[in-house]
mmCIF file of C-alpha atoms in Angstrom:
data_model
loop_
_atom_site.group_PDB
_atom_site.id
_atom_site.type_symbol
_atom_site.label_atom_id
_atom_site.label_comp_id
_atom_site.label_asym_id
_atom_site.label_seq_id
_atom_site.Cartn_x
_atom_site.Cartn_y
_atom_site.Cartn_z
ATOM 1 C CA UNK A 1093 5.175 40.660 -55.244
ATOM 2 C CA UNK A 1094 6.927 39.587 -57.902
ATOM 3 C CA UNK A 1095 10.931 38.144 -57.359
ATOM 4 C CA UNK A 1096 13.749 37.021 -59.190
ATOM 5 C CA UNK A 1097 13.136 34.431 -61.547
ATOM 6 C CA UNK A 1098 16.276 32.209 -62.307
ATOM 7 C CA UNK A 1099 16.019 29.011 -64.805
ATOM 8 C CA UNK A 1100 16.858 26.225 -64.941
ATOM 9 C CA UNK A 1101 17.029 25.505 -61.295
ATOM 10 C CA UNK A 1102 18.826 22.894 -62.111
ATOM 11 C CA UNK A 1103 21.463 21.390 -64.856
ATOM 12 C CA UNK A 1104 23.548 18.828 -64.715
ATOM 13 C CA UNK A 1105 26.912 18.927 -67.390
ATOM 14 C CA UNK A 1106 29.611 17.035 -68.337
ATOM 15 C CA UNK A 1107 32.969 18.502 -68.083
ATOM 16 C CA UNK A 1108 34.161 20.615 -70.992
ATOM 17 C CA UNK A 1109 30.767 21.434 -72.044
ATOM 18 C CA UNK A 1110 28.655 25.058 -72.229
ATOM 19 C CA UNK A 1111 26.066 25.885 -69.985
ATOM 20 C CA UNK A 1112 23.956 28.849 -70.011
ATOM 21 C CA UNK A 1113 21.768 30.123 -66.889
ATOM 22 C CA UNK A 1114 18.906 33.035 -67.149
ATOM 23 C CA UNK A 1115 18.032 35.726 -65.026
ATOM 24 C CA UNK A 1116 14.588 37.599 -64.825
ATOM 25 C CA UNK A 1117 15.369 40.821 -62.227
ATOM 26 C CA UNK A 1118 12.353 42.143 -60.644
ATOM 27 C CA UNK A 1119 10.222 44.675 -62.937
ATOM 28 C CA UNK A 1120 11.831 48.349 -62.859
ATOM 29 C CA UNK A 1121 14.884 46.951 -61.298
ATOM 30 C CA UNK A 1122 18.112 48.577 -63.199
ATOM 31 C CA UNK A 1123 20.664 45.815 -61.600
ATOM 32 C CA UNK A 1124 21.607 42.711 -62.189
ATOM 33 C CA UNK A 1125 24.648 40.855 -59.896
ATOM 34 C CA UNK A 1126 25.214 37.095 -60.520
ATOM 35 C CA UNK A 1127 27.235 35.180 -57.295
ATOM 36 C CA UNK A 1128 28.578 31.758 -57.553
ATOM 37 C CA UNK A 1129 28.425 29.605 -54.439
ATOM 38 C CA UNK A 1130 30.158 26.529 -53.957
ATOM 39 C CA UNK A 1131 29.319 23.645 -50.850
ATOM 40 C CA UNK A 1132 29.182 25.645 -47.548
ATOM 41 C CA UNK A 1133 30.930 28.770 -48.830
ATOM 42 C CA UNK A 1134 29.810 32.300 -48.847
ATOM 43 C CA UNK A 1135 28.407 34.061 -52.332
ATOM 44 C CA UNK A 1136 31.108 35.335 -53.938
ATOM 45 C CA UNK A 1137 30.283 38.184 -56.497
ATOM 46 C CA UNK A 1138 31.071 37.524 -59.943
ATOM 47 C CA UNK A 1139 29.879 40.367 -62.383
ATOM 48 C CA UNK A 1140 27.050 43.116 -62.458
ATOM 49 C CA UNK A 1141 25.420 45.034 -65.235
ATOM 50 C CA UNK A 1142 23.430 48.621 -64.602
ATOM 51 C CA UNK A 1143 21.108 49.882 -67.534
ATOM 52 C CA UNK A 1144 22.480 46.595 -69.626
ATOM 53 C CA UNK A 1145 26.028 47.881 -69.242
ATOM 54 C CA UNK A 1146 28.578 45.893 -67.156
ATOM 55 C CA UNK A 1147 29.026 47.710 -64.047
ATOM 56 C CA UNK A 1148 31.487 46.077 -62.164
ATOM 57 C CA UNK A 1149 33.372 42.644 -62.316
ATOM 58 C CA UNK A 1150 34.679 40.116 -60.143
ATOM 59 C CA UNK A 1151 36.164 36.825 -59.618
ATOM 60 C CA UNK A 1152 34.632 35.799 -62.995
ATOM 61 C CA UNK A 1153 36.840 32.872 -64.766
ATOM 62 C CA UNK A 1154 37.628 34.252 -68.682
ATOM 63 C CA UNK A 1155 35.868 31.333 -69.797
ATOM 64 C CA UNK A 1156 32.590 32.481 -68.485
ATOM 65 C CA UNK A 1157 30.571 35.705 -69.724
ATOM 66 C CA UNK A 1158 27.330 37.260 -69.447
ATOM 67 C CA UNK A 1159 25.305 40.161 -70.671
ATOM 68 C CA UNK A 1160 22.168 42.172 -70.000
ATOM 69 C CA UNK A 1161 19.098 42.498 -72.765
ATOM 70 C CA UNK A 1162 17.245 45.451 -73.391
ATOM 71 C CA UNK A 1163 14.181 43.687 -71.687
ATOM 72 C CA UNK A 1164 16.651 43.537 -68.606
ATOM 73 C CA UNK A 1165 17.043 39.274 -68.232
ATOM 74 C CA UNK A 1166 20.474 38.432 -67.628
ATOM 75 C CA UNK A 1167 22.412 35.328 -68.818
ATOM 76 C CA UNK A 1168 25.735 33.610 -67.741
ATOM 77 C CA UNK A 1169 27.456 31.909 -70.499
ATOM 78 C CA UNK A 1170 30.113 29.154 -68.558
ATOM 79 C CA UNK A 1171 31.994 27.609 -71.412
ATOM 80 C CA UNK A 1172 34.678 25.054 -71.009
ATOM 81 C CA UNK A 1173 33.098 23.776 -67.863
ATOM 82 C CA UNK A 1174 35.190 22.023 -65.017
ATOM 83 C CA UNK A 1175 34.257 20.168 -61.962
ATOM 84 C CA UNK A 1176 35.242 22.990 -59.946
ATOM 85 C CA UNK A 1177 32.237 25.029 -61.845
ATOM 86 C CA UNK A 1178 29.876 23.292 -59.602
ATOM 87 C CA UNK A 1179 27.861 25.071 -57.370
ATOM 88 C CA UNK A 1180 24.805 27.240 -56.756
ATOM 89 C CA UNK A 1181 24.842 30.211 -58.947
ATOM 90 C CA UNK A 1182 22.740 33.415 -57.721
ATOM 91 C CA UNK A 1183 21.430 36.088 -59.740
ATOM 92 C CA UNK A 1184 20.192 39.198 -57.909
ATOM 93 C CA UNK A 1185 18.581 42.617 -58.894
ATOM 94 C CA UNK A 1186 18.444 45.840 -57.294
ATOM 95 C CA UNK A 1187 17.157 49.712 -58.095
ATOM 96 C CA UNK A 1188 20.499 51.761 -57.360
ATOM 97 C CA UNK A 1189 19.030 54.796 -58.758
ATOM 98 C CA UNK A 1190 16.412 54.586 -56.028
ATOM 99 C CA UNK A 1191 19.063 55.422 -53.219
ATOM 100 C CA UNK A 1192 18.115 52.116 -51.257
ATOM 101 C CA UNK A 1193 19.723 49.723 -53.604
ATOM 102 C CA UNK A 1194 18.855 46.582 -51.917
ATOM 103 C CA UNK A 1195 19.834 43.525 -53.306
ATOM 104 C CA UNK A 1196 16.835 40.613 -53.776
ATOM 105 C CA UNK A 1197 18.003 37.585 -54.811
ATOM 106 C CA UNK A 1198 16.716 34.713 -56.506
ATOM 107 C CA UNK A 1199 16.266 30.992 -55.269
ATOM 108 C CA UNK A 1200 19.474 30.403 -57.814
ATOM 109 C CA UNK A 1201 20.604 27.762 -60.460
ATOM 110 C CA UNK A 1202 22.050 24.796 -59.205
ATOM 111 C CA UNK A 1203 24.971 23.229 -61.904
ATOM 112 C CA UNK A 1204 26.518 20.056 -61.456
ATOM 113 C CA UNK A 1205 29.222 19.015 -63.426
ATOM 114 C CA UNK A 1206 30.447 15.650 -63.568
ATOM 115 C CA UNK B 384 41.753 38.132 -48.344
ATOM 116 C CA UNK B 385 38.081 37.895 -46.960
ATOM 117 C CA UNK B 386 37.272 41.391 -46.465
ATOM 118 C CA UNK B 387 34.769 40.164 -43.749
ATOM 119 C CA UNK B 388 34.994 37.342 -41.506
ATOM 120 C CA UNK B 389 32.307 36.384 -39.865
ATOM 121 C CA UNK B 390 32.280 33.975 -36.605
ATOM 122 C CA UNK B 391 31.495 31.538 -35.364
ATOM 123 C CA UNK B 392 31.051 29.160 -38.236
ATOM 124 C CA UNK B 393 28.338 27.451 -36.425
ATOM 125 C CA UNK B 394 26.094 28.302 -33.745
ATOM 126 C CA UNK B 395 23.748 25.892 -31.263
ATOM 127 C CA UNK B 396 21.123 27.420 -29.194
ATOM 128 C CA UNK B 397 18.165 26.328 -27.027
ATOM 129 C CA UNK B 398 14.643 27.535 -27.928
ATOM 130 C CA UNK B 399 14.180 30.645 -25.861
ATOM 131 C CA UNK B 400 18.041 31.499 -26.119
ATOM 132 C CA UNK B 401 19.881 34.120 -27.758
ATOM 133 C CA UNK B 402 21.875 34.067 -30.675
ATOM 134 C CA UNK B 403 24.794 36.286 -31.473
ATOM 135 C CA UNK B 404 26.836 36.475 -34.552
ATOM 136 C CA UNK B 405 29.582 38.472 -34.925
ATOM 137 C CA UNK B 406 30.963 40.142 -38.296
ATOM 138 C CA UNK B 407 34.460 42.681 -38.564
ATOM 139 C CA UNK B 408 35.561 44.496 -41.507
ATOM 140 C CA UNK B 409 38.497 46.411 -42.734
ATOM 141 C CA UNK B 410 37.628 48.447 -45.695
ATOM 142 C CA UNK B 411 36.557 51.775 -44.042
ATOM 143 C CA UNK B 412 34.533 52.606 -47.634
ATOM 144 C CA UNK B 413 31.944 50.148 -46.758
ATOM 145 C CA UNK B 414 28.953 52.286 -45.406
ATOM 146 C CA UNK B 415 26.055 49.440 -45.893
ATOM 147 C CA UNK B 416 26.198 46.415 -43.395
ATOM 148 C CA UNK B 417 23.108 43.869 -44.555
ATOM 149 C CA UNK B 418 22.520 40.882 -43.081
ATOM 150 C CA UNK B 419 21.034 37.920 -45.093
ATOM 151 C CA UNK B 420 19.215 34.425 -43.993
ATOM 152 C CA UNK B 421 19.493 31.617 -46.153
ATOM 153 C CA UNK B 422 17.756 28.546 -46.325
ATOM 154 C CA UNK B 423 18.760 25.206 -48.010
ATOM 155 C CA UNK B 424 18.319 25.405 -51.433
ATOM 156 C CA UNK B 425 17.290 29.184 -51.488
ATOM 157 C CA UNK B 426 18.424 32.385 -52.407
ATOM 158 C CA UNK B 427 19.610 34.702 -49.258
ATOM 159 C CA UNK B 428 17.240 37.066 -47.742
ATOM 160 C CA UNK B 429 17.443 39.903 -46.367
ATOM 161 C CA UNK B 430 17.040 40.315 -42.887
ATOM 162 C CA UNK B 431 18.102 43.442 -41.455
ATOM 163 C CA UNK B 432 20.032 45.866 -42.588
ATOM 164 C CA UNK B 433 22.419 49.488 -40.845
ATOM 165 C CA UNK B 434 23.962 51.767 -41.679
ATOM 166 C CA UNK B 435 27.714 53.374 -39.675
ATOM 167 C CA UNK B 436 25.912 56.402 -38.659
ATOM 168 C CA UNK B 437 23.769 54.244 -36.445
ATOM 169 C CA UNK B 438 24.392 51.975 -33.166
ATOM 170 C CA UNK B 439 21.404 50.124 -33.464
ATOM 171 C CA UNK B 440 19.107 48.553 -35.322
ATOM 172 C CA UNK B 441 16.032 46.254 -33.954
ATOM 173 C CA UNK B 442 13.432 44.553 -36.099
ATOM 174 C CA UNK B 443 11.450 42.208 -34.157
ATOM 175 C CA UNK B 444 13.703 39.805 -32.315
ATOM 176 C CA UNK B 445 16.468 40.812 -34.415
ATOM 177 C CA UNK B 446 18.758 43.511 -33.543
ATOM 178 C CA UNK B 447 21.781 44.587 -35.213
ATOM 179 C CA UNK B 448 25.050 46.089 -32.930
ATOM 180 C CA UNK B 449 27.329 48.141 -35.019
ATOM 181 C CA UNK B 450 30.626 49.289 -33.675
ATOM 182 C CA UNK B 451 31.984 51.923 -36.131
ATOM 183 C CA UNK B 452 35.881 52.633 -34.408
ATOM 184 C CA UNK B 453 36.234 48.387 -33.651
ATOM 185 C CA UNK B 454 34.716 47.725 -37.120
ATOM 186 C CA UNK B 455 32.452 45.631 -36.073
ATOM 187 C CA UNK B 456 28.575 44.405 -36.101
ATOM 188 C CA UNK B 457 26.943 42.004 -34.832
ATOM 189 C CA UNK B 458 23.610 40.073 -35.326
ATOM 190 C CA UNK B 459 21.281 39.664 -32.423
ATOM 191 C CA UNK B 460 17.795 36.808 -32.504
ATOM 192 C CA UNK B 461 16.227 37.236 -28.904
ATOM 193 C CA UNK B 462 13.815 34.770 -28.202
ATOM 194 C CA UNK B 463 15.352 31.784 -30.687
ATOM 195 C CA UNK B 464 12.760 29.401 -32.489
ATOM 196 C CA UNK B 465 13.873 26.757 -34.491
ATOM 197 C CA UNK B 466 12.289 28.124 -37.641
ATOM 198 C CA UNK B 467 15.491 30.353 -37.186
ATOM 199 C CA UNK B 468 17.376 27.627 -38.130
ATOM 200 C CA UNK B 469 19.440 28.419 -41.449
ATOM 201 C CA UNK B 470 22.688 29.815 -42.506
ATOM 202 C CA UNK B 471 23.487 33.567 -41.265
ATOM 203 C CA UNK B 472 25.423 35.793 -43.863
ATOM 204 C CA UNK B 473 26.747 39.282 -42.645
ATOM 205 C CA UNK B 474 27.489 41.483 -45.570
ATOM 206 C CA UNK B 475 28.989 44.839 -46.390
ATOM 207 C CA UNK B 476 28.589 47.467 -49.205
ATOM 208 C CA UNK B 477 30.813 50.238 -50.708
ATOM 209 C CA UNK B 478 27.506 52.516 -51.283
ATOM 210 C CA UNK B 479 29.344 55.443 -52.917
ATOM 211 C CA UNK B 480 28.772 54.653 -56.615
ATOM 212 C CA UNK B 481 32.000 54.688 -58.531
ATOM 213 C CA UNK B 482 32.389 51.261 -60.535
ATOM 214 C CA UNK B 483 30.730 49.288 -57.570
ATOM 215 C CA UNK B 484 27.310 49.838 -57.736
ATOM 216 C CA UNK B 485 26.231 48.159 -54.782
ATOM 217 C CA UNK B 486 27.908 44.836 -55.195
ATOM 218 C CA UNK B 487 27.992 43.289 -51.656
ATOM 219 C CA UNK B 488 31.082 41.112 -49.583
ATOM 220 C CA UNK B 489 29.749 38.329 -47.960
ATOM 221 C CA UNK B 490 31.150 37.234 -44.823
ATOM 222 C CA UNK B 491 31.856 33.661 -44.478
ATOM 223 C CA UNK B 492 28.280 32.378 -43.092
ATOM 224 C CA UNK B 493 27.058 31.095 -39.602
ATOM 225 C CA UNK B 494 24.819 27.796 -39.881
ATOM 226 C CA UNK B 495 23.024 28.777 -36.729
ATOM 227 C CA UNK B 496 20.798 25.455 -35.538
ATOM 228 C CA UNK B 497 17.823 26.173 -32.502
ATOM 229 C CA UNK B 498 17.217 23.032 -31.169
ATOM 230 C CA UNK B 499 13.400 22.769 -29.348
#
């Protein structure tokens, strides 16, 4: 069955530079959520887009942003970056109009900024 | 303000032994209690999942307790194996559309370790 595809798996940035990760949500799947998670800390949500539109936001810094294509990938822009940006970043995708709505997530993007 | 805290932060059991994780909320909205297994280096899983209008909820050697007036749940693994080994998230949904659209609160994670 096919999953959520998230590249690079891994990037490695010095500080005050951009970084950009991708998201590929499972086919026919009409959410996207991205989660940052930093050393031994629990996923903390960060934005989510529904039919390409931003559905709900949270704990996202200013200088990062993301946005939903019409073929339904995802990308987080981090600009600016700080040490603190380190960590693993999740993307995860989910059919809300199907009433289930659970979340599968993929095996993440891990950043390191030095 | 973690809106659910999960305990205990880690957990050691014998092969053969039970594990129990425990998970309480406060925002009476949430009506969609998952619970996710993560490995090192990987995404969370799913696991099991309830919902309030249910006590109980057993998979396999996984069960899931859910406590709707004490809002609280709790994780079950009869039978521990080490391949159980990983980190433990309890999480909880606000399923009722709005602006949320199924964004989930993570507790704070149990590494859970099954020794042979």
């Amino acid at each position: 069955a096919a999953g959520v595809i998230q590249s690079p798996r891994h990037l490695i940035k010095e500080k005050r530079e951009t970084a950009t990760l991708k998201c590929y949500p499972i086919p026919r799947h009409d959410t996207v959520y991205w989660y940052q998670q930093g050393p031994g800390q629990d996923p903390q949500f960060l934005i989510s887009f529904y039919e390409k539109m931003q559905s709900d936001k949270g704990s996202i810094p200013d200088r990062f942003s993301a946005q939903q294509f019409s073929d339904y990938h995802s990308e987080l822009n981090m600009s600016s970056l700080e040490l603190g940006d380190s960590a693993l970043y999740f993307c995860a995708s989910s059919l809300v109009d199907s009433g289930a709505n659970v979340l599968t997530f993929g095996a993440g993007s891990r950043l390191t900024v030095l | 303000q973690q809106q659910v805290k999960q305990s205990p932060q880690s957990l050691i059991v014998q092969k053969g032994g039970i594990s129990i994780i425990n998970c309480a909320y406060e925002n009476t909205a949430f009506d969609y209690f998952p619970w996710y297994q993560q490995f090192p280096g990987k995404g969370p899983a799913l696991l099991i999942a309830i919902r309030p209008d249910v006590s109980e909820k057993k998979e396999g050697r996984f069960t899931i307790s859910f406590n709707k007036s004490a809002k609280q749940f709790s994780l079950h693994i009869m039978d521990s194996q080490p391949g159980d080994s990983a980190t433990y998230f309890c999480a909880a949904r606000n399923q009722q559309g709005g602006t949320s659209y199924g964004k989930l609160t993570f507790g704070q994670g149990t590494i859970l370790t099954v020794h042979p």
